[in-house]
Structures are given as structure tokens and as C-alpha cells.
Short mmCIF file of C-alpha atoms and ligand atoms in Angstrom, two decimals:
data_model
loop_
_atom_site.label_atom_id
_atom_site.label_comp_id
_atom_site.label_asym_id
_atom_site.label_seq_id
_atom_site.Cartn_x
_atom_site.Cartn_y
_atom_site.Cartn_z
CA MET A 1 27.68 -71.79 -104.74
CA PHE A 2 24.18 -70.71 -103.70
CA GLU A 3 22.70 -73.13 -106.20
CA THR A 4 24.58 -76.07 -104.73
CA ASP A 5 24.23 -75.04 -101.08
CA THR A 6 20.88 -73.61 -100.06
CA GLN A 7 22.12 -72.99 -96.50
CA ARG A 8 25.05 -70.82 -97.59
CA GLY A 9 23.53 -67.55 -96.41
CA GLY A 10 23.30 -68.83 -92.83
CA GLN A 11 26.82 -70.21 -92.86
CA PHE A 12 28.85 -67.17 -93.92
CA LYS A 13 27.59 -64.63 -91.45
CA ILE A 14 28.49 -63.12 -88.08
CA HIS A 15 25.81 -61.76 -85.78
CA TRP A 16 27.40 -59.70 -83.03
CA GLU A 17 25.41 -57.30 -80.85
CA ASP A 18 23.51 -54.99 -83.23
CA PHE A 19 25.73 -55.92 -86.24
CA TYR A 20 24.70 -58.60 -88.75
CA LEU A 21 27.48 -59.23 -91.23
CA ASP A 22 26.59 -61.39 -94.22
CA PHE A 23 29.65 -62.26 -96.30
CA SER A 24 28.09 -65.17 -98.13
CA LYS A 25 27.82 -63.30 -101.45
CA ASN A 26 31.58 -63.58 -101.92
CA HIS A 27 33.70 -66.06 -103.85
CA LEU A 28 34.56 -67.96 -100.71
CA SER A 29 34.21 -71.59 -99.71
CA SER A 30 34.72 -72.88 -96.18
CA GLU A 31 38.12 -74.05 -97.35
CA THR A 32 39.01 -70.53 -98.60
CA CYS A 33 38.04 -69.09 -95.21
CA GLU A 34 40.09 -71.73 -93.44
CA LEU A 35 43.14 -71.05 -95.65
CA LEU A 36 42.83 -67.28 -95.21
CA SER A 37 42.69 -67.75 -91.43
CA GLN A 38 45.81 -69.89 -91.70
CA LEU A 39 47.49 -67.10 -93.65
CA ALA A 40 46.65 -64.68 -90.82
CA GLN A 41 48.01 -67.18 -88.27
CA GLU A 42 51.20 -67.59 -90.30
CA CYS A 43 51.60 -63.82 -90.23
CA GLU A 44 51.27 -64.07 -86.42
CA LEU A 45 48.20 -61.88 -86.34
CA PRO A 46 47.18 -62.87 -82.76
CA THR A 47 50.59 -61.75 -81.42
CA ALA A 48 50.41 -58.56 -83.48
CA ILE A 49 46.97 -57.74 -82.03
CA LYS A 50 48.39 -58.14 -78.54
CA GLN A 51 51.30 -55.80 -79.33
CA TYR A 52 48.91 -53.23 -80.81
CA PHE A 53 46.68 -53.10 -77.72
CA GLU A 54 49.63 -53.24 -75.33
CA GLY A 55 51.08 -50.00 -76.64
CA GLN A 56 54.25 -51.42 -78.15
CA ARG A 57 55.97 -49.12 -80.64
CA ILE A 58 54.48 -50.84 -83.67
CA ASN A 59 54.76 -47.63 -85.73
CA VAL A 60 58.44 -48.49 -86.15
CA THR A 61 59.37 -45.91 -88.78
CA GLU A 62 58.19 -43.10 -86.50
CA ASN A 63 59.17 -44.95 -83.31
CA ARG A 64 55.67 -44.53 -81.87
CA ALA A 65 53.00 -46.66 -80.29
CA VAL A 66 49.57 -46.82 -81.90
CA LEU A 67 47.16 -46.36 -79.06
CA HIS A 68 43.90 -44.92 -80.34
CA THR A 69 42.29 -47.87 -78.54
CA ALA A 70 43.45 -46.37 -75.21
CA LEU A 71 41.40 -43.24 -75.99
CA ARG A 72 38.19 -45.20 -75.55
CA ALA A 73 39.37 -47.50 -72.76
CA ASP A 74 37.17 -47.64 -69.70
CA LYS A 75 38.41 -45.69 -66.68
CA SER A 76 38.94 -48.97 -64.78
CA LYS A 77 41.38 -50.28 -67.41
CA SER A 78 45.11 -49.88 -67.48
CA VAL A 79 47.03 -49.38 -70.71
CA LEU A 80 50.74 -49.12 -70.18
CA PHE A 81 52.93 -47.02 -72.41
CA ASP A 82 56.58 -46.79 -71.34
CA ASN A 83 55.48 -48.35 -68.01
CA GLU A 84 52.92 -45.65 -67.35
CA ASN A 85 49.16 -46.13 -67.37
CA VAL A 86 47.82 -43.63 -69.92
CA VAL A 87 44.13 -44.14 -69.13
CA PRO A 88 43.87 -41.60 -66.24
CA GLU A 89 45.31 -38.85 -68.47
CA VAL A 90 42.91 -39.82 -71.28
CA HIS A 91 40.01 -39.40 -68.85
CA ASN A 92 41.35 -36.07 -67.54
CA VAL A 93 41.23 -34.73 -71.10
CA LEU A 94 37.75 -36.23 -71.62
CA GLU A 95 36.54 -34.46 -68.48
CA LYS A 96 38.01 -31.18 -69.69
CA ILE A 97 36.16 -31.74 -73.00
CA ASP A 98 32.91 -32.47 -71.11
CA GLN A 99 33.12 -29.30 -69.04
CA PHE A 100 34.07 -27.07 -71.93
CA CYS A 101 31.32 -28.43 -74.19
CA LEU A 102 28.67 -28.13 -71.51
CA SER A 103 29.60 -24.50 -70.88
CA VAL A 104 29.44 -23.67 -74.62
CA ILE A 105 26.21 -25.60 -75.23
CA SER A 106 24.46 -24.15 -72.16
CA GLY A 107 25.54 -20.63 -73.05
CA ASP A 108 27.63 -20.13 -69.89
CA ALA A 109 30.71 -19.59 -72.03
CA LYS A 110 30.58 -16.22 -73.72
CA GLY A 111 32.42 -14.46 -76.52
CA ALA A 112 34.40 -11.26 -76.06
CA THR A 113 31.28 -9.07 -76.21
CA GLY A 114 29.30 -11.17 -73.74
CA LYS A 115 27.22 -13.05 -76.31
CA THR A 116 26.72 -16.81 -76.26
CA PHE A 117 28.18 -18.93 -79.05
CA THR A 118 25.94 -19.94 -81.93
CA ASP A 119 28.57 -21.35 -84.31
CA VAL A 120 31.70 -23.46 -84.16
CA VAL A 121 34.31 -23.39 -86.92
CA ASN A 122 36.68 -26.36 -86.96
CA ILE A 123 39.99 -25.52 -88.66
CA GLY A 124 42.08 -28.58 -89.54
CA ILE A 125 42.89 -30.90 -92.43
CA GLY A 126 43.23 -34.66 -93.04
CA GLY A 127 42.63 -36.49 -89.79
CA SER A 128 42.02 -33.18 -88.03
CA ASP A 129 39.03 -32.58 -90.29
CA LEU A 130 37.69 -35.73 -91.94
CA GLY A 131 36.78 -37.56 -88.71
CA PRO A 132 34.94 -34.59 -87.15
CA VAL A 133 33.15 -33.83 -90.44
CA MET A 134 32.14 -37.41 -91.10
CA VAL A 135 30.90 -38.05 -87.54
CA THR A 136 28.99 -34.78 -87.15
CA GLU A 137 27.26 -35.40 -90.49
CA ALA A 138 26.57 -39.02 -89.56
CA LEU A 139 25.06 -37.96 -86.22
CA GLU A 140 23.19 -34.93 -87.45
CA HIS A 141 20.04 -36.38 -85.91
CA TYR A 142 21.67 -36.12 -82.48
CA ARG A 143 22.95 -32.56 -82.92
CA ASN A 144 22.16 -29.54 -80.76
CA HIS A 145 21.60 -25.91 -81.77
CA LEU A 146 25.27 -25.10 -82.53
CA GLY A 147 26.01 -24.47 -86.19
CA LEU A 148 29.10 -26.44 -87.24
CA HIS A 149 31.43 -25.37 -90.03
CA PHE A 150 34.68 -26.85 -91.31
CA ILE A 151 37.60 -25.07 -92.91
CA SER A 152 40.20 -27.45 -94.28
CA ASN A 153 41.38 -26.45 -97.75
CA VAL A 154 44.01 -23.69 -97.97
CA ASP A 155 41.86 -22.31 -100.77
CA GLY A 156 41.08 -18.79 -99.56
CA ASP A 157 37.71 -18.87 -101.33
CA HIS A 158 36.70 -21.81 -99.13
CA VAL A 159 37.68 -19.85 -96.01
CA GLN A 160 35.77 -16.74 -97.09
CA GLU A 161 32.65 -18.72 -97.97
CA ILE A 162 32.58 -20.06 -94.40
CA LEU A 163 33.43 -16.76 -92.72
CA LYS A 164 30.69 -14.93 -94.56
CA LYS A 165 28.14 -17.22 -92.89
CA VAL A 166 29.16 -16.52 -89.29
CA ASN A 167 29.22 -13.60 -86.87
CA PRO A 168 32.54 -12.85 -85.11
CA GLU A 169 30.77 -12.09 -81.80
CA THR A 170 29.15 -15.53 -81.59
CA THR A 171 31.71 -17.79 -83.27
CA LEU A 172 34.09 -20.19 -81.59
CA PHE A 173 37.13 -21.40 -83.57
CA VAL A 174 38.59 -24.82 -82.84
CA VAL A 175 42.05 -25.09 -84.39
CA VAL A 176 43.01 -28.75 -84.69
CA SER A 177 46.46 -29.84 -85.73
CA LYS A 178 48.41 -32.66 -84.17
CA SER A 179 51.69 -31.13 -85.33
CA PHE A 180 50.59 -27.49 -85.41
CA THR A 181 52.94 -27.05 -88.35
CA THR A 182 50.52 -27.93 -91.17
CA GLN A 183 50.61 -25.14 -93.75
CA GLU A 184 46.91 -25.24 -94.59
CA THR A 185 45.73 -25.14 -90.99
CA LEU A 186 48.12 -22.39 -89.90
CA ALA A 187 47.21 -20.24 -92.90
CA ASN A 188 43.48 -20.73 -92.31
CA ALA A 189 43.77 -20.10 -88.57
CA THR A 190 45.78 -16.92 -89.21
CA THR A 191 43.13 -15.64 -91.65
CA ALA A 192 40.33 -16.47 -89.21
CA LYS A 193 42.20 -14.75 -86.37
CA LYS A 194 42.67 -11.59 -88.44
CA TRP A 195 39.00 -11.64 -89.45
CA LEU A 196 38.05 -11.82 -85.75
CA THR A 197 40.53 -9.27 -84.40
CA ASP A 198 39.78 -6.75 -87.16
CA VAL A 199 36.30 -6.51 -85.66
CA LEU A 200 36.75 -7.37 -81.97
CA GLY A 201 40.40 -6.56 -81.26
CA GLU A 202 43.38 -8.72 -80.23
CA LYS A 203 41.97 -9.54 -76.78
CA ALA A 204 39.03 -11.41 -78.31
CA VAL A 205 41.32 -14.31 -79.32
CA ALA A 206 41.32 -15.70 -75.77
CA ALA A 207 37.52 -16.07 -75.75
CA HIS A 208 37.08 -17.21 -79.35
CA PHE A 209 39.99 -19.58 -80.08
CA VAL A 210 40.75 -23.00 -78.66
CA ALA A 211 43.35 -25.44 -79.98
CA VAL A 212 43.93 -29.19 -80.07
CA SER A 213 47.52 -30.34 -80.57
CA THR A 214 50.59 -32.13 -79.26
CA ASN A 215 52.69 -29.06 -80.01
CA LEU A 216 52.04 -26.74 -77.08
CA SER A 217 54.88 -24.30 -77.83
CA MET A 218 53.65 -23.60 -81.38
CA ILE A 219 50.15 -22.91 -80.02
CA ASN A 220 51.67 -20.38 -77.65
CA THR A 221 53.51 -18.69 -80.51
CA PHE A 222 50.25 -18.55 -82.45
CA GLY A 223 48.69 -16.70 -79.50
CA ILE A 224 46.12 -19.12 -78.10
CA ASP A 225 45.64 -19.04 -74.33
CA PRO A 226 47.25 -22.14 -72.70
CA ASP A 227 43.98 -22.67 -70.75
CA ASN A 228 42.23 -23.10 -74.08
CA VAL A 229 44.47 -25.95 -75.21
CA PHE A 230 43.28 -29.55 -75.37
CA PRO A 231 46.31 -31.82 -75.51
CA MET A 232 46.72 -35.01 -77.50
CA ASN A 233 49.49 -37.60 -77.54
CA ASP A 234 51.91 -38.52 -80.25
CA TRP A 235 50.81 -42.17 -79.96
CA VAL A 236 47.58 -41.18 -81.75
CA GLY A 237 47.80 -41.06 -85.54
CA GLY A 238 45.93 -38.18 -87.21
CA ARG A 239 43.58 -40.48 -89.14
CA PHE A 240 42.70 -42.39 -85.95
CA SER A 241 42.35 -39.36 -83.70
CA LEU A 242 38.66 -38.47 -83.64
CA TRP A 243 38.37 -40.21 -80.25
CA SER A 244 40.85 -37.77 -78.71
CA ALA A 245 40.47 -34.01 -78.22
CA VAL A 246 40.45 -33.88 -82.04
CA GLY A 247 36.81 -34.85 -81.52
CA LEU A 248 36.14 -31.60 -79.64
CA THR A 249 33.91 -30.27 -82.44
CA ILE A 250 32.04 -33.58 -82.42
CA ALA A 251 31.48 -33.31 -78.65
CA LEU A 252 30.36 -29.68 -79.07
CA GLY A 253 27.90 -30.62 -81.80
CA ILE A 254 26.34 -33.77 -80.31
CA GLY A 255 27.03 -33.09 -76.63
CA PRO A 256 29.50 -34.91 -74.38
CA LYS A 257 27.09 -37.72 -73.47
CA ASN A 258 26.71 -38.76 -77.10
CA PHE A 259 30.47 -38.36 -77.60
CA ARG A 260 31.02 -40.83 -74.75
CA SER A 261 28.56 -43.28 -76.40
CA LEU A 262 30.58 -43.05 -79.61
CA LEU A 263 33.69 -44.00 -77.61
CA GLU A 264 31.84 -46.82 -75.84
CA GLY A 265 30.80 -48.29 -79.19
CA ALA A 266 34.41 -48.25 -80.37
CA GLN A 267 35.49 -49.83 -77.11
CA LYS A 268 33.03 -52.71 -77.61
CA MET A 269 34.46 -53.29 -81.09
CA ASP A 270 37.97 -53.22 -79.58
CA ASP A 271 36.97 -56.00 -77.15
CA HIS A 272 35.36 -58.00 -79.94
CA PHE A 273 38.49 -57.66 -82.09
CA ALA A 274 40.93 -58.46 -79.29
CA GLN A 275 39.01 -61.42 -77.87
CA THR A 276 37.21 -63.22 -80.70
CA PRO A 277 38.66 -66.16 -82.64
CA LEU A 278 39.80 -65.14 -86.12
CA SER A 279 37.01 -66.92 -88.01
CA GLU A 280 34.26 -65.05 -86.11
CA ASN A 281 36.10 -61.78 -85.79
CA ILE A 282 34.41 -59.09 -87.90
CA PRO A 283 37.45 -56.87 -88.71
CA VAL A 284 39.59 -59.96 -89.39
CA VAL A 285 37.05 -61.54 -91.72
CA LEU A 286 36.58 -58.26 -93.60
CA ALA A 287 40.33 -57.76 -93.97
CA LEU A 288 40.83 -61.31 -95.23
CA ILE A 289 38.07 -60.83 -97.81
CA THR A 290 39.81 -57.65 -99.01
CA ILE A 291 43.11 -59.53 -99.24
CA TRP A 292 41.39 -62.36 -101.10
CA TYR A 293 40.19 -60.07 -103.89
CA ASN A 294 43.19 -57.75 -103.84
CA ASN A 295 45.86 -60.43 -104.01
CA PHE A 296 44.14 -63.42 -105.60
CA TYR A 297 41.64 -61.77 -107.97
CA GLY A 298 43.62 -58.66 -108.90
CA ALA A 299 40.82 -56.35 -107.75
CA GLU A 300 42.11 -52.80 -107.65
CA SER A 301 39.41 -51.15 -105.60
CA GLU A 302 36.70 -51.58 -103.04
CA ALA A 303 33.45 -49.63 -102.97
CA ILE A 304 31.80 -48.50 -99.75
CA ILE A 305 28.08 -47.92 -100.23
CA PRO A 306 26.17 -46.76 -97.15
CA TYR A 307 22.39 -46.85 -97.50
CA THR A 308 21.84 -43.75 -95.41
CA GLN A 309 22.45 -40.16 -96.41
CA TYR A 310 23.90 -39.53 -92.94
CA LEU A 311 27.02 -41.55 -93.85
CA HIS A 312 27.71 -39.60 -97.03
CA ARG A 313 31.22 -38.66 -95.86
CA LEU A 314 32.16 -42.20 -94.75
CA PRO A 315 33.88 -43.13 -98.05
CA ALA A 316 36.00 -39.93 -97.93
CA TYR A 317 36.90 -40.58 -94.30
CA LEU A 318 37.88 -44.17 -95.10
CA GLN A 319 39.90 -43.05 -98.09
CA GLN A 320 42.31 -41.37 -95.70
CA GLY A 321 42.13 -44.14 -93.09
CA ILE A 322 42.74 -46.96 -95.54
CA MET A 323 44.79 -45.40 -98.34
CA GLU A 324 47.10 -43.29 -96.16
CA SER A 325 47.71 -46.36 -93.97
CA ASN A 326 48.13 -49.14 -96.47
CA GLY A 327 49.27 -47.32 -99.61
CA LYS A 328 52.82 -48.64 -99.16
CA SER A 329 55.21 -50.50 -101.45
CA ILE A 330 58.07 -51.19 -99.05
CA ASP A 331 57.80 -54.09 -96.62
CA ARG A 332 58.86 -54.22 -92.99
CA ASN A 333 62.36 -55.28 -94.00
CA GLY A 334 62.77 -52.19 -96.16
CA LYS A 335 62.42 -54.17 -99.39
CA PRO A 336 60.01 -53.46 -102.26
CA VAL A 337 57.00 -55.76 -102.13
CA ASP A 338 56.29 -58.00 -105.12
CA TYR A 339 52.55 -58.22 -104.44
CA GLN A 340 49.68 -55.75 -104.23
CA THR A 341 48.99 -53.81 -101.01
CA GLY A 342 46.41 -51.10 -100.26
CA ASN A 343 43.49 -50.81 -102.61
CA LEU A 344 41.52 -47.83 -103.86
CA ILE A 345 38.53 -46.85 -101.75
CA TRP A 346 35.57 -45.04 -103.18
CA GLY A 347 31.83 -44.80 -102.80
CA GLU A 348 28.71 -42.74 -102.34
CA PRO A 349 25.48 -43.37 -100.53
CA GLY A 350 22.91 -45.68 -102.12
CA THR A 351 20.51 -45.12 -103.80
CA ASN A 352 22.28 -42.14 -105.42
CA ALA A 353 25.22 -44.39 -106.32
CA GLN A 354 22.87 -46.69 -108.23
CA HIS A 355 21.95 -43.81 -110.50
CA ALA A 356 25.58 -42.82 -110.99
CA PHE A 357 28.27 -45.49 -111.17
CA PHE A 358 26.51 -48.80 -110.53
CA GLN A 359 26.35 -49.44 -114.28
CA LEU A 360 30.09 -50.13 -114.20
CA ILE A 361 29.79 -52.52 -111.25
CA HIS A 362 26.93 -54.42 -112.90
CA GLN A 363 28.20 -54.63 -116.46
CA GLY A 364 31.76 -53.24 -116.57
CA THR A 365 34.96 -55.25 -116.96
CA LYS A 366 36.33 -54.79 -113.44
CA THR A 367 35.90 -56.79 -110.25
CA ILE A 368 34.74 -54.34 -107.59
CA PRO A 369 34.04 -55.93 -104.23
CA ALA A 370 31.56 -53.69 -102.44
CA HIS A 371 30.48 -53.13 -98.84
CA PHE A 372 26.78 -52.44 -98.43
CA ILE A 373 26.00 -50.82 -95.08
CA GLY A 374 22.36 -50.46 -94.08
CA PHE A 375 20.19 -49.97 -91.01
CA LYS A 376 17.06 -51.81 -89.86
CA LYS A 377 15.44 -48.61 -88.59
CA SER A 378 15.36 -45.10 -89.97
CA LEU A 379 15.77 -42.25 -87.52
CA PHE A 380 12.54 -40.39 -88.28
CA GLY A 381 10.57 -43.63 -88.56
CA ASN A 382 9.23 -42.94 -92.03
CA ASP A 383 8.52 -46.58 -92.95
CA ASP A 384 7.41 -45.92 -96.48
CA HIS A 385 10.74 -44.31 -97.42
CA HIS A 386 12.77 -46.76 -95.40
CA GLN A 387 11.20 -49.77 -97.07
CA LYS A 388 11.91 -48.25 -100.48
CA LEU A 389 15.51 -47.51 -99.49
CA MET A 390 16.09 -50.96 -98.05
CA ALA A 391 14.37 -52.74 -100.92
CA ASN A 392 17.07 -51.20 -103.12
CA PHE A 393 19.74 -52.19 -100.61
CA PHE A 394 18.73 -55.87 -100.71
CA ALA A 395 17.93 -55.90 -104.42
CA GLN A 396 21.30 -54.56 -105.48
CA THR A 397 23.38 -57.24 -103.79
CA GLU A 398 21.02 -59.88 -105.13
CA ALA A 399 21.24 -58.45 -108.65
CA LEU A 400 25.02 -58.12 -108.48
CA MET A 401 25.27 -61.76 -107.51
CA GLN A 402 22.52 -63.37 -109.60
CA GLY A 403 22.96 -61.34 -112.75
CA LYS A 404 20.59 -62.10 -115.63
CA SER A 405 21.19 -64.86 -118.15
CA GLU A 406 20.63 -64.75 -121.91
CA THR A 407 17.73 -67.16 -121.46
CA ALA A 408 16.07 -64.88 -118.91
CA VAL A 409 16.54 -61.88 -121.20
CA ARG A 410 15.05 -63.77 -124.18
CA GLN A 411 12.11 -64.90 -122.07
CA GLU A 412 11.26 -61.24 -121.60
CA GLY A 413 10.79 -61.02 -125.37
CA VAL A 414 13.75 -58.70 -125.89
CA ASN A 415 14.66 -57.97 -129.50
CA GLU A 416 17.43 -60.45 -130.46
CA ASN A 417 20.02 -57.79 -131.39
CA LEU A 418 19.64 -56.22 -127.91
CA VAL A 419 20.03 -59.46 -125.96
CA PRO A 420 23.83 -59.18 -125.31
CA PHE A 421 23.42 -55.66 -123.97
CA LYS A 422 20.79 -56.71 -121.46
CA VAL A 423 22.66 -59.68 -120.04
CA PHE A 424 24.20 -59.32 -116.57
CA GLU A 425 27.00 -61.78 -115.87
CA GLY A 426 26.47 -61.59 -112.12
CA ASN A 427 28.86 -63.16 -109.60
CA ASN A 428 29.87 -59.68 -108.43
CA PRO A 429 30.99 -59.93 -104.83
CA THR A 430 29.35 -57.93 -102.05
CA THR A 431 29.50 -57.96 -98.28
CA THR A 432 26.46 -56.72 -96.39
CA LEU A 433 26.48 -55.13 -92.96
CA LEU A 434 23.01 -54.66 -91.52
CA ILE A 435 23.00 -52.67 -88.28
CA ASP A 436 19.97 -52.12 -86.05
CA LYS A 437 20.08 -48.32 -85.94
CA LEU A 438 22.46 -45.45 -86.60
CA ASN A 439 23.36 -43.92 -83.25
CA PRO A 440 26.59 -42.77 -81.59
CA GLU A 441 27.34 -46.24 -80.24
CA SER A 442 26.81 -48.13 -83.50
CA LEU A 443 28.80 -45.50 -85.39
CA GLY A 444 31.67 -45.93 -82.90
CA LYS A 445 31.60 -49.67 -83.56
CA LEU A 446 31.56 -49.15 -87.32
CA ILE A 447 34.55 -46.79 -87.37
CA ALA A 448 36.58 -49.00 -85.02
CA MET A 449 35.71 -51.99 -87.22
CA TYR A 450 37.40 -50.31 -90.19
CA GLU A 451 40.37 -49.19 -88.05
CA HIS A 452 41.05 -52.80 -87.07
CA LYS A 453 40.49 -54.03 -90.61
CA ILE A 454 43.27 -51.64 -91.70
CA PHE A 455 45.54 -53.06 -89.01
CA VAL A 456 44.96 -56.70 -90.06
CA GLU A 457 45.66 -55.91 -93.72
CA GLY A 458 48.93 -54.20 -92.77
CA ILE A 459 50.04 -57.25 -90.79
CA VAL A 460 49.29 -59.69 -93.61
CA TRP A 461 50.86 -57.43 -96.24
CA ASN A 462 53.87 -57.01 -93.95
CA ILE A 463 53.88 -53.23 -94.27
CA TYR A 464 53.92 -50.41 -91.74
CA SER A 465 50.40 -48.96 -91.66
CA TYR A 466 50.94 -46.05 -89.29
CA ASP A 467 53.35 -43.70 -91.04
CA GLN A 468 52.58 -41.52 -94.08
CA TRP A 469 55.92 -40.50 -95.58
CA GLY A 470 54.28 -40.48 -98.99
CA VAL A 471 52.62 -37.13 -98.36
CA GLU A 472 55.87 -35.31 -97.55
CA LEU A 473 57.46 -34.82 -100.97
CA GLY A 474 54.53 -32.81 -102.35
CA LYS A 475 54.57 -30.62 -99.22
CA GLN A 476 58.31 -29.88 -99.66
CA LEU A 477 57.98 -29.01 -103.32
CA ALA A 478 54.98 -26.79 -102.61
CA ASN A 479 57.09 -24.81 -100.12
CA THR A 480 59.82 -24.33 -102.73
CA ILE A 481 57.35 -23.15 -105.36
CA LEU A 482 55.57 -20.90 -102.86
CA GLU A 483 58.83 -19.12 -102.14
CA GLU A 484 59.35 -18.62 -105.87
CA LEU A 485 55.82 -17.27 -106.31
CA GLN A 486 56.23 -14.91 -103.36
CA ASN A 487 59.66 -13.63 -104.49
CA ASN A 488 58.81 -13.65 -108.15
CA SER A 489 61.88 -15.82 -108.75
CA LYS A 490 62.49 -18.68 -111.17
CA GLY A 491 63.47 -22.10 -109.84
CA GLN A 492 64.73 -25.26 -111.44
CA HIS A 493 61.81 -27.35 -112.69
CA ASP A 494 60.95 -29.67 -115.51
CA SER A 495 59.69 -28.10 -118.73
CA SER A 496 56.05 -28.92 -118.00
CA THR A 497 56.10 -27.27 -114.56
CA ASN A 498 58.07 -24.30 -115.97
CA GLY A 499 55.45 -23.80 -118.68
CA LEU A 500 52.60 -23.97 -116.19
CA LEU A 501 54.32 -21.50 -113.84
CA ARG A 502 54.97 -19.10 -116.75
CA HIS A 503 51.30 -19.26 -117.73
CA PHE A 504 50.19 -18.72 -114.10
CA ASN A 505 52.52 -15.75 -113.59
CA ALA A 506 51.46 -14.16 -116.88
CA GLY A 507 48.18 -13.31 -115.10
O1 F6P B 601 49.67 -34.79 -94.59
C1 F6P B 601 49.10 -35.87 -93.97
C2 F6P B 601 48.80 -35.59 -92.52
O2 F6P B 601 49.96 -35.69 -91.78
C3 F6P B 601 47.73 -36.53 -92.01
O3 F6P B 601 48.22 -37.74 -91.64
C4 F6P B 601 47.14 -35.72 -90.92
O4 F6P B 601 45.88 -36.23 -90.55
C5 F6P B 601 47.08 -34.36 -91.57
O5 F6P B 601 48.26 -34.28 -92.33
C6 F6P B 601 46.98 -33.18 -90.65
O6 F6P B 601 48.05 -33.11 -89.78
P1 F6P B 601 48.01 -32.20 -88.48
O7 F6P B 601 46.89 -32.68 -87.61
O8 F6P B 601 49.36 -32.36 -87.84
O9 F6P B 601 47.76 -30.78 -88.91
#
């Protein structure tokens, strides 16, 4: 297509604010784009977008609205949920976050022995962990003096490795759990509380523990002071919640002003998504490209390759966002789908990825559409390194597309029996997002872009993107087995599980 149309690069691109999206290196003609837009229209995407932003209960299977967009709405806006404007309450919580963070960062807030806080330990899992981890890593350049730590896994070794790094007198624990019933988080918070009170006594909990949740009564039972609770609403899904009080650790680490910029970036992407025609709408175009490969090319996965070390947790964060949302096989009528839905998400930062799994993308047998995300400027301004990094960024998408023909290999004088091994078929699809600079605002835009992409895919695939029933069965069975392990009793299992349990119990 590039050979027959030299202007192609300029045609399949969207330049919006500091985002330059080039989707020309995909197997798309203008007609394909037109037909995909028609598909979205047929699926009534514009109406669905309206319902999403208006706070209708589009999470039907949980009878909830999906209003993470309200969390970054400007104070002047009104978002009605059950006839009530939720924006004032969102801003009340944001102001509470501002004040609390400023007092911790400035040193006004003190621990039980009168010392200022040096470290923050975030205890949460899934959406109560991945968003805060990803964002605080991504914005490390904007971080203050507070040391940030994350405990998520119920693995006690993980907990101890974190606790051994911090001092009880100067550590603040942020327990984040939307439900406040998650086994991992409650176990980890209980261990951390014991570790603290063993040294500082029961009274220290009030100064050293804060919580973020919708479940205020469970927090009370756990023993956290009601003044130290940051509420969230049940219309925010865990994997979309970093904009709410779930982002408390983010606001502590980068300061409330930067946290607000993150929200503003997301808000700008919300406006772009809600107001731009489908063909120029970044999340819509990206979602339609995913659908194109997923449903028409049989592609199983999509790689996310950020060309900045700061975004090294972005693929893991998007794995939850995308796979927990769109990993569904039942449609909105309760019937099994007879087409593919959510794809596998994976990735690592370039250039490391090039030296690890790029071989398979270049010469393997699978179609792996990839997102390349890069920045025009580096944060420390080291041009020499940045040019090297970005040269790889541009070269890889070019190489994946152009490949290398037999003739080109022969012209290099390669030994004839090695020729087939050195040929690159090319035509591997990539989409490139070049952003001016990584900062809180551009990161907010980037995350919101993927959130809306998830939404569009769910509409076209006719599935419910906002529940996650698929994670429940494993949780139930784990509780049954835990009881057996604790009581040393034998339950009813298959022969494989029985054998494994016998081997485990044999010590
Ligand atoms: O098990 C999946 C899940 O429900 C995620 O959707 C959620 O982000 C995570 O668990 C943590 O849940 P909570 O914030 O309620 O502890």
C-alpha cells in the first residue's frame, strides 16, 4: 500500500494536542476504515457513548453506572447519577486528598511518636494496586521525597520483604480496597497492623493507617479511624479507579498539583472521545483496528511497547484493564458469542523488548499487531541517549512493515543456504503514538485513551465490559481449600488436586 500510495503516511494519522497517532502501517484502506466506522454506527456507538457519560447503569450485570469519567470532571460540570449531581462530592473528596497529602508531604502530619513520615506503603490488589504502581513509576521524575512501596500479593514473603525496608515510626499505610473484603488485602493489612502495633502499640493505628473504600463498616471493624477514610463510589470499577481516592498514594508521591494535572489530561481525552467524529476519534480508531485484526485476521494478541522505561508497568496495568473487561464469552443477551472477543495483552519497554521477544514478531508465524508509544523529548534532556532510543523506535516499525526480501538478502552476499533464514516477510502491523513529553497530563490522556478503547470494543463485541464474574470461582475454591489446610481436613477434589495437596501436606 505504501508502494502504490506515497502519501499514505499523511492520510492515516490523527494529530490531536500533544498526541500524534500514525496508524498507516496497518492493513487498512480508506474503504476498510469507512466500513469499520459503519460497523461502529450499526452497533449504535454514538448512543452508547452518551449513555456512558450520562451515568446510565450500563454495567447491567452489577446494576451499576460506569462513571470514572465523573472523577475527572471539572467542578463547573454536572454529571447526574440517579438525578443527583455527583461532581461536588467528587471535588470534596479531591480536596480532602489535597489537604491530607500536603500535610504528609510538608511533614505537618506526624506518626505516633511525633516523627514525620518518610515512607508510604500501599496495600491493595488488582485495580487497587496496578494503577497506583503504574502511575507512580511512570511519573517517577515528578516524585517527592516520600518512599513508595506496594504490597499486593498475599505471599507473606512479599510482605516481609517490604516491611524490612521501612521503619514503623515513619511509615504510613494506605489500605485500598473498594470492597474491603478482598482476602489478599485484608491479610496483608492485618499483618502490617500487627507489625506496627507490636512496636508502637494499638493506639498508633490511628496515626499510621488510612483506608480507601466503599465499605465503611468493614473499615470500622478493621479498626481504622473514620476520619482517616477516603470514600469511593460503587459506580467506579476497580480497574478504572486510579482517578478516585484509590489514587491517594499517587497524590502522596507526586503531590496533589500533579495529581490534578493527571486528571485534567484524562478529562481532555474524555472530551475528545465524547465530541469527535468516529473517523478522527483516537480511542475509536484504535478499538476498530483491534477489532479488525482480532475478528478478521484471527490475531490472538496485541503487544504494547512503550519506548520509555518509565512506562514499564503499562502493559501489566492494561492487562487488567483490557483482559478483565473484555475477556467475556457471553453476549448482552446472555448467549454464547460465536466470534472472538478480548485479546491477550502483553509487552515490555523497548529497546529491552527488541532483545527479548521481537524475534517472534519479526519472523514468527503469528500476527501480532503492536502499539509503539514514544515521546519526542526525554525528561533529563540527554539527547544522545534519546536519539538512540528513538532511532530504534522508528526503525522497528519500519522493519516490521518493510521486511527484507530474498533479493535484498542475496545482494548482501549472504551464503545461499542461509538466505531463507535471513528473509523477513514484513507486513507486520504497527500503530505508532508519538507524544510530546511524558508528564502527568499526557499520562492522564494516555490512560483515558485506553479506557475508552476498551469501552468501544465492548460495544462492538456486544459484551458487558464492566463486570468480572470470571475471577470469582477461583476465589471460592481457594477459600474451601484454605479451610481444609487450616483444619487439616480432606475435601472432595479431582485426583490431580488431591495428589498435589497430599504432596504439599507431606511437608
Ligand atoms: O478480583 C478482581 C477484583 O475484583 C478487581 O476487579 C479489583 O480491582 C480487585 O479485585 C481488588 O478489589 P478490591 O479493591 O475490592 O479489593
